[in-house]
GROMACS .gro file of C-alpha atoms in nm:
model
  342
    1MET     CA    1   0.855  -1.701  -2.037
    2ASP     CA    2   0.894  -1.391  -1.888
    3GLU     CA    3   1.054  -1.107  -2.096
    4HIS     CA    4   1.167  -0.909  -1.801
    5ILE     CA    5   1.235  -0.952  -1.437
    6ALA     CA    6   0.932  -0.713  -1.368
    7ASP     CA    7   0.708  -0.941  -1.479
    8ALA     CA    8   0.835  -1.217  -1.220
    9ILE     CA    9   0.844  -1.015  -0.929
   10GLY     CA   10   0.479  -0.817  -1.016
   11ARG     CA   11   0.322  -1.179  -1.018
   12PRO     CA   12   0.181  -1.289  -0.673
   13ASP     CA   13   0.150  -1.599  -0.521
   14LEU     CA   14  -0.183  -1.683  -0.375
   15ILE     CA   15  -0.214  -1.884  -0.075
   16ARG     CA   16  -0.410  -2.056   0.168
   17LEU     CA   17  -0.309  -1.975   0.543
   18ASP     CA   18  -0.618  -2.114   0.710
   19GLU     CA   19  -0.974  -2.179   0.675
   20GLY     CA   20  -1.130  -1.842   0.511
   21LEU     CA   21  -0.813  -1.671   0.524
   22VAL     CA   22  -0.607  -1.592   0.221
   23CYS     CA   23  -0.247  -1.423   0.141
   24LEU     CA   24  -0.197  -1.259  -0.189
   25ARG     CA   25   0.183  -1.220  -0.176
   26PHE     CA   26   0.399  -0.979  -0.365
   27GLU     CA   27   0.795  -0.959  -0.422
   28SER     CA   28   0.740  -0.655  -0.491
   29MET     CA   29   0.364  -0.528  -0.568
   30LYS     CA   30   0.420  -0.192  -0.692
   31ALA     CA   31   0.591  -0.364  -1.015
   32VAL     CA   32   0.237  -0.456  -1.130
   33SER     CA   33   0.089  -0.096  -1.106
   34ALA     CA   34   0.425   0.062  -1.246
   35THR     CA   35   0.520  -0.129  -1.538
   36ALA     CA   36   0.155  -0.081  -1.665
   37ALA     CA   37   0.169   0.254  -1.627
   38VAL     CA   38   0.459   0.297  -1.810
   39ARG     CA   39   0.344   0.069  -2.081
   40HIS     CA   40   0.011   0.281  -2.117
   41LEU     CA   41   0.205   0.585  -2.148
   42LEU     CA   42   0.409   0.447  -2.405
   43ASP     CA   43   0.100   0.317  -2.600
   44THR     CA   44  -0.076   0.649  -2.605
   45GLY     CA   45   0.214   0.857  -2.706
   46THR     CA   46   0.214   1.050  -2.358
   47VAL     CA   47   0.595   0.963  -2.330
   48ARG     CA   48   0.883   0.800  -2.546
   49PRO     CA   49   1.161   0.600  -2.495
   50GLY     CA   50   1.441   0.822  -2.335
   51ASP     CA   51   1.221   1.013  -2.158
   52THR     CA   52   1.278   1.084  -1.795
   53LEU     CA   53   0.995   0.957  -1.545
   54LEU     CA   54   1.005   1.132  -1.180
   55ASP     CA   55   0.804   1.054  -0.869
   56SER     CA   56   0.814   1.025  -0.499
   57SER     CA   57   0.865   0.704  -0.324
   58SER     CA   58   0.909   0.570   0.028
   59GLY     CA   59   1.057   0.250  -0.111
   60ILE     CA   60   0.866   0.027  -0.337
   61TYR     CA   61   0.746   0.210  -0.591
   62ALA     CA   62   1.109   0.371  -0.633
   63TYR     CA   63   1.205   0.022  -0.726
   64ALA     CA   64   0.925  -0.029  -0.933
   65LEU     CA   65   0.968   0.245  -1.171
   66ALA     CA   66   1.307   0.215  -1.205
   67LEU     CA   67   1.261  -0.179  -1.303
   68ALA     CA   68   0.966  -0.035  -1.552
   69CYS     CA   69   1.219   0.246  -1.686
   70HIS     CA   70   1.512  -0.041  -1.757
   71ARG     CA   71   1.221  -0.274  -1.931
   72TYR     CA   72   1.124   0.038  -2.184
   73GLY     CA   73   1.431   0.222  -2.220
   74MET     CA   74   1.319   0.530  -1.987
   75ARG     CA   75   1.562   0.738  -1.760
   76CYS     CA   76   1.441   0.762  -1.395
   77HIS     CA   77   1.444   1.016  -1.166
   78ILE     CA   78   1.315   0.952  -0.755
   79VAL     CA   79   1.274   1.164  -0.482
   80GLY     CA   80   1.296   0.913  -0.211
   81SER     CA   81   1.186   0.911   0.188
   82THR     CA   82   1.464   0.948   0.441
   83THR     CA   83   1.345   0.576   0.510
   84VAL     CA   84   1.483   0.431   0.174
   85ASP     CA   85   1.780   0.210   0.300
   86HIS     CA   86   2.095   0.131   0.178
   87THR     CA   87   2.002  -0.193  -0.021
   88LEU     CA   88   1.773  -0.015  -0.216
   89ARG     CA   89   1.967   0.272  -0.296
   90THR     CA   90   2.236   0.013  -0.409
   91GLN     CA   91   1.955  -0.152  -0.668
   92LEU     CA   92   1.830   0.187  -0.775
   93ALA     CA   93   2.221   0.340  -0.882
   94VAL     CA   94   2.315  -0.014  -1.014
   95LEU     CA   95   1.939   0.004  -1.253
   96GLY     CA   96   2.063   0.370  -1.329
   97ALA     CA   97   1.782   0.542  -1.150
   98GLU     CA   98   1.911   0.905  -1.038
   99PHE     CA   99   1.793   0.878  -0.669
  100GLU     CA  100   1.790   1.182  -0.432
  101GLN     CA  101   1.670   1.122  -0.061
  102MET     CA  102   1.552   1.354   0.227
  103ASP     CA  103   1.765   1.470   0.464
  104PRO     CA  104   1.693   1.233   0.815
  105SER     CA  105   1.382   1.379   0.979
  106ASP     CA  106   1.197   1.234   1.269
  107ASP     CA  107   0.886   1.352   1.119
  108LEU     CA  108   0.783   1.128   0.802
  109LYS     CA  109   0.448   1.362   0.743
  110LEU     CA  110   0.698   1.632   0.719
  111ASP     CA  111   0.937   1.426   0.493
  112GLN     CA  112   0.622   1.334   0.268
  113LYS     CA  113   0.568   1.673   0.208
  114ARG     CA  114   0.920   1.766   0.171
  115ARG     CA  115   0.937   1.545  -0.128
  116VAL     CA  116   0.635   1.670  -0.310
  117ALA     CA  117   0.777   2.015  -0.296
  118ARG     CA  118   1.102   1.846  -0.441
  119VAL     CA  119   0.935   1.723  -0.695
  120HIS     CA  120   0.734   2.034  -0.784
  121GLU     CA  121   1.097   2.220  -0.814
  122ILE     CA  122   1.268   1.944  -1.046
  123LEU     CA  123   0.965   2.015  -1.284
  124GLY     CA  124   0.994   2.370  -1.281
  125ARG     CA  125   1.403   2.327  -1.393
  126HIS     CA  126   1.275   1.999  -1.609
  127PRO     CA  127   0.915   2.087  -1.752
  128GLU     CA  128   1.028   1.810  -2.010
  129TYR     CA  129   0.992   1.516  -1.736
  130HIS     CA  130   0.734   1.324  -1.709
  131TRP     CA  131   0.568   1.325  -1.327
  132MET     CA  132   0.421   0.967  -1.272
  133ARG     CA  133   0.187   1.119  -0.969
  134GLN     CA  134   0.141   0.748  -0.808
  135TYR     CA  135  -0.099   0.886  -0.552
  136HIS     CA  136  -0.265   1.103  -0.819
  137ASP     CA  137  -0.308   0.941  -1.163
  138ASP     CA  138  -0.559   0.633  -1.212
  139ILE     CA  139  -0.341   0.468  -1.458
  140HIS     CA  140  -0.152   0.322  -1.170
  141TYR     CA  141  -0.501   0.096  -1.127
  142LEU     CA  142  -0.451  -0.101  -1.459
  143GLY     CA  143  -0.212  -0.345  -1.368
  144TYR     CA  144  -0.414  -0.500  -1.092
  145ARG     CA  145  -0.704  -0.613  -1.330
  146ALA     CA  146  -0.549  -0.934  -1.478
  147ILE     CA  147  -0.458  -1.026  -1.075
  148ALA     CA  148  -0.831  -0.961  -0.986
  149ASP     CA  149  -0.924  -1.174  -1.250
  150ARG     CA  150  -0.703  -1.459  -1.117
  151ILE     CA  151  -0.832  -1.428  -0.815
  152HIS     CA  152  -1.173  -1.462  -0.921
  153ARG     CA  153  -1.085  -1.756  -1.101
  154GLU     CA  154  -0.896  -1.922  -0.818
  155LEU     CA  155  -1.186  -1.836  -0.522
  156SER     CA  156  -1.514  -1.811  -0.711
  157GLY     CA  157  -1.615  -2.107  -0.574
  158GLY     CA  158  -1.547  -2.057  -0.182
  159GLY     CA  159  -1.824  -1.840  -0.098
  160PRO     CA  160  -1.836  -1.431  -0.060
  161LEU     CA  161  -1.507  -1.277  -0.072
  162THR     CA  162  -1.350  -0.971   0.155
  163VAL     CA  163  -1.046  -0.818   0.030
  164VAL     CA  164  -0.802  -0.677   0.277
  165GLY     CA  165  -0.486  -0.409   0.253
  166GLY     CA  166  -0.338  -0.079   0.316
  167VAL     CA  167  -0.462   0.167   0.151
  168GLY     CA  168  -0.204   0.362   0.060
  169SER     CA  169  -0.227   0.549  -0.280
  170GLY     CA  170  -0.569   0.351  -0.330
  171ALA     CA  171  -0.433   0.156  -0.644
  172SER     CA  172  -0.407  -0.171  -0.532
  173THR     CA  173  -0.685  -0.241  -0.288
  174GLY     CA  174  -0.942   0.001  -0.503
  175ALA     CA  175  -0.800  -0.188  -0.830
  176LEU     CA  176  -0.861  -0.506  -0.723
  177ALA     CA  177  -1.209  -0.417  -0.544
  178ARG     CA  178  -1.323  -0.233  -0.891
  179ARG     CA  179  -1.258  -0.524  -1.089
  180LEU     CA  180  -1.388  -0.793  -0.871
  181ARG     CA  181  -1.708  -0.659  -0.808
  182GLU     CA  182  -1.758  -0.659  -1.188
  183HIS     CA  183  -1.772  -1.045  -1.126
  184SER     CA  184  -1.941  -1.024  -0.817
  185PRO     CA  185  -2.113  -0.707  -0.665
  186GLY     CA  186  -2.118  -0.849  -0.319
  187VAL     CA  187  -1.727  -0.864  -0.280
  188GLY     CA  188  -1.624  -0.630   0.051
  189LEU     CA  189  -1.318  -0.387   0.074
  190ILE     CA  190  -1.172  -0.352   0.424
  191GLY     CA  191  -0.907  -0.058   0.434
  192VAL     CA  192  -0.590  -0.057   0.682
  193GLN     CA  193  -0.435   0.297   0.752
  194PRO     CA  194  -0.185   0.398   1.008
  195PHE     CA  195  -0.276   0.661   1.296
  196GLY     CA  196  -0.195   1.022   1.171
  197SER     CA  197  -0.283   0.988   0.802
  198VAL     CA  198  -0.552   1.262   0.653
  199THR     CA  199  -0.683   1.015   0.375
  200PHE     CA  200  -0.964   0.857   0.610
  201GLY     CA  201  -0.945   1.145   0.858
  202SER     CA  202  -0.709   1.058   1.160
  203GLU     CA  203  -0.473   1.338   1.143
  204ARG     CA  204  -0.580   1.399   1.496
  205VAL     CA  205  -0.411   1.110   1.664
  206PRO     CA  206  -0.037   1.111   1.624
  207ASP     CA  207   0.179   0.812   1.590
  208ARG     CA  208   0.528   0.930   1.650
  209ASP     CA  209   0.634   0.522   1.550
  210ILE     CA  210   0.415   0.610   1.180
  211ILE     CA  211   0.705   0.388   1.006
  212ILE     CA  212   0.420   0.169   0.789
  213ALA     CA  213   0.543   0.323   0.500
  214GLY     CA  214   0.335   0.334   0.224
  215ILE     CA  215  -0.015   0.316   0.379
  216GLY     CA  216  -0.106   0.631   0.527
  217SER     CA  217  -0.049   0.991   0.369
  218SER     CA  218  -0.023   1.349   0.514
  219ILE     CA  219  -0.148   1.485   0.235
  220PRO     CA  220  -0.472   1.421   0.025
  221PHE     CA  221  -0.429   1.116  -0.257
  222ALA     CA  222  -0.667   1.159  -0.581
  223ASN     CA  223  -0.637   0.820  -0.652
  224VAL     CA  224  -0.792   0.721  -0.318
  225ASP     CA  225  -1.187   0.594  -0.374
  226HIS     CA  226  -1.321   0.607  -0.056
  227THR     CA  227  -1.660   0.528  -0.148
  228LEU     CA  228  -1.492   0.173  -0.285
  229TYR     CA  229  -1.456   0.078   0.143
  230ASP     CA  230  -1.648  -0.097   0.331
  231THR     CA  231  -1.438  -0.073   0.642
  232LEU     CA  232  -1.163   0.054   0.801
  233HIS     CA  233  -0.938  -0.030   1.036
  234TRP     CA  234  -0.657   0.199   1.190
  235LEU     CA  235  -0.345   0.037   1.361
  236GLY     CA  236  -0.023   0.133   1.568
  237PHE     CA  237   0.311   0.044   1.509
  238ASP     CA  238   0.320  -0.230   1.833
  239ALA     CA  239  -0.023  -0.385   1.669
  240ALA     CA  240   0.106  -0.404   1.296
  241LEU     CA  241   0.458  -0.527   1.464
  242ALA     CA  242   0.277  -0.798   1.625
  243GLY     CA  243   0.073  -0.896   1.319
  244SER     CA  244   0.430  -0.951   1.122
  245VAL     CA  245   0.560  -1.193   1.368
  246ASP     CA  246   0.269  -1.395   1.416
  247LEU     CA  247   0.228  -1.422   1.011
  248LEU     CA  248   0.584  -1.567   0.990
  249ARG     CA  249   0.608  -1.727   1.306
  250ARG     CA  250   0.247  -1.906   1.228
  251HIS     CA  251   0.218  -1.932   0.863
  252ALA     CA  252   0.611  -1.878   0.782
  253VAL     CA  253   0.540  -1.555   0.569
  254PHE     CA  254   0.774  -1.288   0.551
  255ALA     CA  255   0.660  -0.986   0.483
  256GLY     CA  256   0.646  -0.598   0.557
  257LEU     CA  257   0.441  -0.395   0.828
  258SER     CA  258   0.186  -0.268   0.634
  259THR     CA  259   0.133  -0.664   0.559
  260GLY     CA  260   0.109  -0.732   0.958
  261ALA     CA  261  -0.143  -0.467   0.963
  262ALA     CA  262  -0.356  -0.655   0.733
  263TYR     CA  263  -0.304  -0.967   0.864
  264LEU     CA  264  -0.432  -0.868   1.185
  265THR     CA  265  -0.757  -0.701   1.020
  266ALA     CA  266  -0.832  -1.037   0.810
  267ARG     CA  267  -0.764  -1.233   1.098
  268TRP     CA  268  -1.011  -1.058   1.308
  269GLU     CA  269  -1.280  -0.995   1.050
  270ARG     CA  270  -1.289  -1.379   0.961
  271ASP     CA  271  -1.321  -1.462   1.322
  272ARG     CA  272  -1.645  -1.281   1.325
  273ASP     CA  273  -1.745  -1.367   0.954
  274PRO     CA  274  -1.659  -1.746   0.955
  275GLY     CA  275  -1.864  -1.791   0.620
  276ARG     CA  276  -1.657  -1.550   0.443
  277THR     CA  277  -1.312  -1.560   0.268
  278PHE     CA  278  -1.100  -1.258   0.374
  279LEU     CA  279  -0.802  -1.244   0.118
  280PHE     CA  280  -0.518  -0.996   0.253
  281ILE     CA  281  -0.226  -0.846   0.091
  282ALA     CA  282   0.149  -0.882   0.140
  283ALA     CA  283   0.281  -0.589  -0.069
  284ASP     CA  284   0.673  -0.666  -0.045
  285THR     CA  285   0.920  -0.882   0.158
  286GLY     CA  286   1.002  -0.814   0.516
  287HIS     CA  287   1.366  -0.785   0.466
  288ARG     CA  288   1.397  -0.389   0.511
  289TYR     CA  289   1.221  -0.460   0.844
  290THR     CA  290   1.468  -0.698   0.980
  291ASP     CA  291   1.580  -0.462   1.245
  292SER     CA  292   1.302  -0.225   1.330
  293VAL     CA  293   1.065  -0.509   1.349
  294PHE     CA  294   1.164  -0.901   1.315
  295ALA     CA  295   1.463  -0.854   1.580
  296ARG     CA  296   1.211  -0.738   1.820
  297HIS     CA  297   1.016  -1.073   1.797
  298ARG     CA  298   1.072  -1.174   2.139
  299THR     CA  299   0.859  -0.877   2.284
  300ALA     CA  300   0.603  -0.847   2.008
  301GLN     CA  301   0.270  -0.883   2.179
  302PRO     CA  302   0.055  -1.212   2.114
  303ALA     CA  303  -0.178  -1.105   1.825
  304ASP     CA  304  -0.468  -1.333   1.982
  305ALA     CA  305  -0.472  -1.093   2.245
  306LEU     CA  306  -0.527  -0.780   2.028
  307ALA     CA  307  -0.875  -0.686   1.899
  308PRO     CA  308  -0.981  -0.320   1.776
  309ARG     CA  309  -1.202  -0.090   1.921
  310THR     CA  310  -1.485  -0.029   1.711
  311VAL     CA  311  -1.606   0.354   1.697
  312SER     CA  312  -1.876   0.522   1.528
  313THR     CA  313  -1.689   0.879   1.496
  314LEU     CA  314  -1.328   0.977   1.393
  315ASP     CA  315  -1.303   1.178   1.720
  316GLU     CA  316  -1.312   0.835   1.894
  317LEU     CA  317  -1.006   0.696   1.722
  318ALA     CA  318  -0.756   0.565   1.945
  319HIS     CA  319  -0.433   0.363   1.973
  320PRO     CA  320  -0.337   0.079   1.938
  321TRP     CA  321  -0.595  -0.044   1.676
  322SER     CA  322  -0.966   0.140   1.600
  323ARG     CA  323  -1.213  -0.008   1.347
  324THR     CA  324  -1.515   0.173   1.196
  325ASP     CA  325  -1.783   0.082   0.929
  326TRP     CA  326  -1.730   0.305   0.688
  327ASN     CA  327  -2.015   0.185   0.451
  328ARG     CA  328  -1.905   0.330   0.106
  329ALA     CA  329  -1.928   0.704   0.234
  330GLY     CA  330  -1.717   0.959   0.049
  331ALA     CA  331  -1.397   1.150   0.185
  332PRO     CA  332  -1.442   1.299   0.538
  333ALA     CA  333  -1.457   1.678   0.536
  334PRO     CA  334  -1.158   1.837   0.637
  335ASN     CA  335  -1.081   1.913   1.015
  336SER     CA  336  -1.455   1.713   1.086
  337PRO     CA  337  -1.455   1.448   1.367
  338GLU     CA  338  -1.783   1.293   1.188
  339ARG     CA  339  -1.727   1.005   1.006
  340PRO     CA  340  -1.917   1.088   0.660
  341HIS     CA  341  -2.224   0.864   0.568
  342ARG     CA  342  -2.359   0.798   0.256
   0.00000   0.00000   0.00000
């Protein structure tokens, strides 16, 4: 029996959708990383019950940190993206979290920078607050180890495995791959990014519809270990929408926009390597995308009609979908059009 709702929310479902295609479905994925991170901070004496934990979030980490604070008797202060909806704001208020939302903006890159700047302002006035640094502190890797062990137990007899997921802060995909490779070094890792993200060098390819919250970045994230990734896919909004709608229509899985992008990627890669199992991460449910994505289901492109353009250098990236073999290279040099090589 679980001791807190955060445990149940953070426990994913493993669903075999098709031959060689498995979905790791969370209700709210970052409940795993936030709960384990807060527990570690308490165990090591870095924070104490009653302290205030602070961070910036585009949505699901805000909820996860509020749950972790509720569980362990901490105070929670969130600087939230302009995209955080009324439902989540209400949940945070009832959970006792202090929430500040950025003013409306058409530029989500600017929104992210402004949130981080606001965090620094708060810390200047309240140095006693603990900044969780979800984008930079690798304590957020800890919660995924047990999930990786479960994946290994349930899928180890099914041949070679590749994990597919949105990169975001790097914690989920990076942690799963690291732990799974302790069991089997041949586990592959495919990262999914929106265009316009600096993490893997696509900032030169703007996407005015970059609302794939949580898997891209306008600032460098220290938590991303680029050398873990074998392949990278970049998808625009319309391609991710097609994936989300197809996943619901074909497999009845209602999940967010980043999941649609990962699903589309996993299907395409699976079809070209049928001897391998592709496990993609569904980070949260699709409820906050009901109006922006699923209400447009009649105009969604057929998923089977979409395919990525494979490129060898970053200056070849183009909408609506691009792919490259990253080959576990390091981070791209700033303003460099070349994909780094090992």
